[in-house]
XYZ file of C-alpha atoms in Angstrom:
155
model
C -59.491 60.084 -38.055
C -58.824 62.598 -40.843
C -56.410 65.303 -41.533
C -58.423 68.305 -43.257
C -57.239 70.569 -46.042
C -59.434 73.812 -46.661
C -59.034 74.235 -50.621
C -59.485 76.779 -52.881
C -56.962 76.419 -55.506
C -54.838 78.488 -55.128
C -50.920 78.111 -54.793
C -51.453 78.175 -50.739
C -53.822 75.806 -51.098
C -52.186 73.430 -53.049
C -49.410 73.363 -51.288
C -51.155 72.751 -47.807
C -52.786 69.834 -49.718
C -49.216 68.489 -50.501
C -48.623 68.916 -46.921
C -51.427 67.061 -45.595
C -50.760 64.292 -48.047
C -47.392 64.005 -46.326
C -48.567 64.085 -43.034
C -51.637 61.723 -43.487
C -49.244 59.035 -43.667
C -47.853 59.711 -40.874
C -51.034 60.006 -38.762
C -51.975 57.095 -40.743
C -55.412 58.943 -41.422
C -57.316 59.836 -44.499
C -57.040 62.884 -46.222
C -59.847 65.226 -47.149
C -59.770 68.100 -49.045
C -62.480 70.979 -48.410
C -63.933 73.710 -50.555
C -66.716 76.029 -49.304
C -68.769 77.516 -51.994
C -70.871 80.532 -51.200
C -74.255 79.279 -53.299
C -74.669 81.488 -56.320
C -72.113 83.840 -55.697
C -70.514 84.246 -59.442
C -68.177 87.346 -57.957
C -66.548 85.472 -55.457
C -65.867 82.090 -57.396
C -64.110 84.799 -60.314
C -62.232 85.964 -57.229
C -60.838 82.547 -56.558
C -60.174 81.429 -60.361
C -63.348 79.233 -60.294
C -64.343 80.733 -63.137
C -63.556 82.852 -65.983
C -65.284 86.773 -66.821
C -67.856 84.936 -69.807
C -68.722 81.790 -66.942
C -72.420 81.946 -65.478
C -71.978 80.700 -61.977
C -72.192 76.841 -62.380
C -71.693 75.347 -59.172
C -71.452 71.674 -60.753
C -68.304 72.821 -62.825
C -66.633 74.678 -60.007
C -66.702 71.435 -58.032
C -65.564 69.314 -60.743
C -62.573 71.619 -61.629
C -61.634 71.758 -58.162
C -61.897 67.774 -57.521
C -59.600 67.723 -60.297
C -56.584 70.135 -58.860
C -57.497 67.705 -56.077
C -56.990 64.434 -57.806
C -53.982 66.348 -59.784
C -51.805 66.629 -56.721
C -52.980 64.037 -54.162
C -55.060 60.926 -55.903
C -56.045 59.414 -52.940
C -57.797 62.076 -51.127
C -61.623 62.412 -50.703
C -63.029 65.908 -52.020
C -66.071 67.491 -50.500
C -67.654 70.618 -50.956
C -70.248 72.558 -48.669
C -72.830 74.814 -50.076
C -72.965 77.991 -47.858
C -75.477 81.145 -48.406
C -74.650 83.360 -51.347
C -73.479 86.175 -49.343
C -71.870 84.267 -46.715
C -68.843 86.078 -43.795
C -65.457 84.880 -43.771
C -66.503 83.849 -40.429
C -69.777 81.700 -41.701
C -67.341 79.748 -44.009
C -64.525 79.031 -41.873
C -67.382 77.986 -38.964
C -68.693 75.533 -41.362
C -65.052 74.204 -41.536
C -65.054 73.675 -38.368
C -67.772 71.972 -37.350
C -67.177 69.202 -40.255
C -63.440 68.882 -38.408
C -64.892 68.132 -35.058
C -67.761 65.838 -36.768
C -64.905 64.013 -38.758
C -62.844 63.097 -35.356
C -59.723 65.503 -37.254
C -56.342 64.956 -36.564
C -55.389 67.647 -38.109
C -55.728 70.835 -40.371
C -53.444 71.913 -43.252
C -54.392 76.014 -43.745
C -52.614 77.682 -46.877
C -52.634 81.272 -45.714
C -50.688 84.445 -45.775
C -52.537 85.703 -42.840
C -53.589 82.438 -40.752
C -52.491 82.729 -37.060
C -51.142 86.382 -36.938
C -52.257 87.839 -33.483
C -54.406 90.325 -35.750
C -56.935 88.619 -38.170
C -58.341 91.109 -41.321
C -62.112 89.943 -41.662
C -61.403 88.228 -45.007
C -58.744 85.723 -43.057
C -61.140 82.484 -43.107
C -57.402 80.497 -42.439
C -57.471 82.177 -39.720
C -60.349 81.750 -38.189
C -59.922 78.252 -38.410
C -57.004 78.093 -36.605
C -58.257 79.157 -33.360
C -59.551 75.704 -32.616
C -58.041 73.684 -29.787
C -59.292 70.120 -30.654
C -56.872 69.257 -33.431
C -53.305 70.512 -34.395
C -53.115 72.788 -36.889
C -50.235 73.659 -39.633
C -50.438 77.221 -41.750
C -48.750 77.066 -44.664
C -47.722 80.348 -45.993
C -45.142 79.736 -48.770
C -45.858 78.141 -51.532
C -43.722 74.819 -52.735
C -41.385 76.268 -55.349
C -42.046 73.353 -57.995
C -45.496 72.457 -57.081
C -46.333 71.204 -60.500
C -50.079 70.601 -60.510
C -50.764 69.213 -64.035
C -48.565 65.746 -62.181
C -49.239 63.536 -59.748
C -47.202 65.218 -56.831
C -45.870 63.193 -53.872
């Protein structure tokens, strides 16, 4: 089994992964980290910090900077990305999030999220979208770990 952390890199994020890492030990499962990438899309990876104003969209470098906030704060989780259509819904991405959790037998999911699991979900709230599923327990981070220091190895 596998607990599941949706990543983006930001400070949510980050410190969801931190929580997983925590709690894969105690499910004594592995821990993946997740990052859907809308194919193409240079707008929405500025959006996230994926890349800068001068950066062409370069999905190879978006997926190796994120591996590496990955391997920054939890070295022993697996990173995988999934390629979704340039323009694709808040609902299209956290779908895709979904189905890999049930294909990956999930224990669990670790969503950072301000908005994850309110009883009214904006159409930008992937989180939350994701946290509708039954088939695995899910934990929404919304504060961030005070003294998450990402350039160290956090545990």
């Amino acid at each position: 089994m596998v607990v599941i952390v949706p990543f983006d890199g930001s400070t949510l994020s980050k410190s969801a992964l931190l929580h997983g890492l925590r709690a894969s030990g105690l499910y004594q499962d592995d821990l993946l980290a997740v990052t859907v990438i809308p194919d193409r899309n240079a707008g929405y990876a500025r959006e996230n910090g994926w890349l800068t104003d001068e950066e062409e969209f370069d999905k190879e470098l978006i997926v190796s900077r994120l591996r590496q906030q990955v391997a920054q704060i939890a070295p022993e989780a697996e990173f995988k990305h999934i390629t979704v259509d340039r323009y694709a819904t808040s609902g299209t991405i956290s779908s895709r999030i979904r189905r890999l959790a049930r294909d990956l037998d999930t224990s669990a999911i670790f969503i950072g999220s301000e908005n994850a699991g309110h009883s009214f979900l904006g159409p930008e709230s992937v989180g939350g979208r994701v946290a509708y599923e039954n088939a695995y327990d899910i934990a929404i981070i919304r504060n961030p770990i005070p003294e998450i220091d990402c350039d160290k190895q956090t545990t």
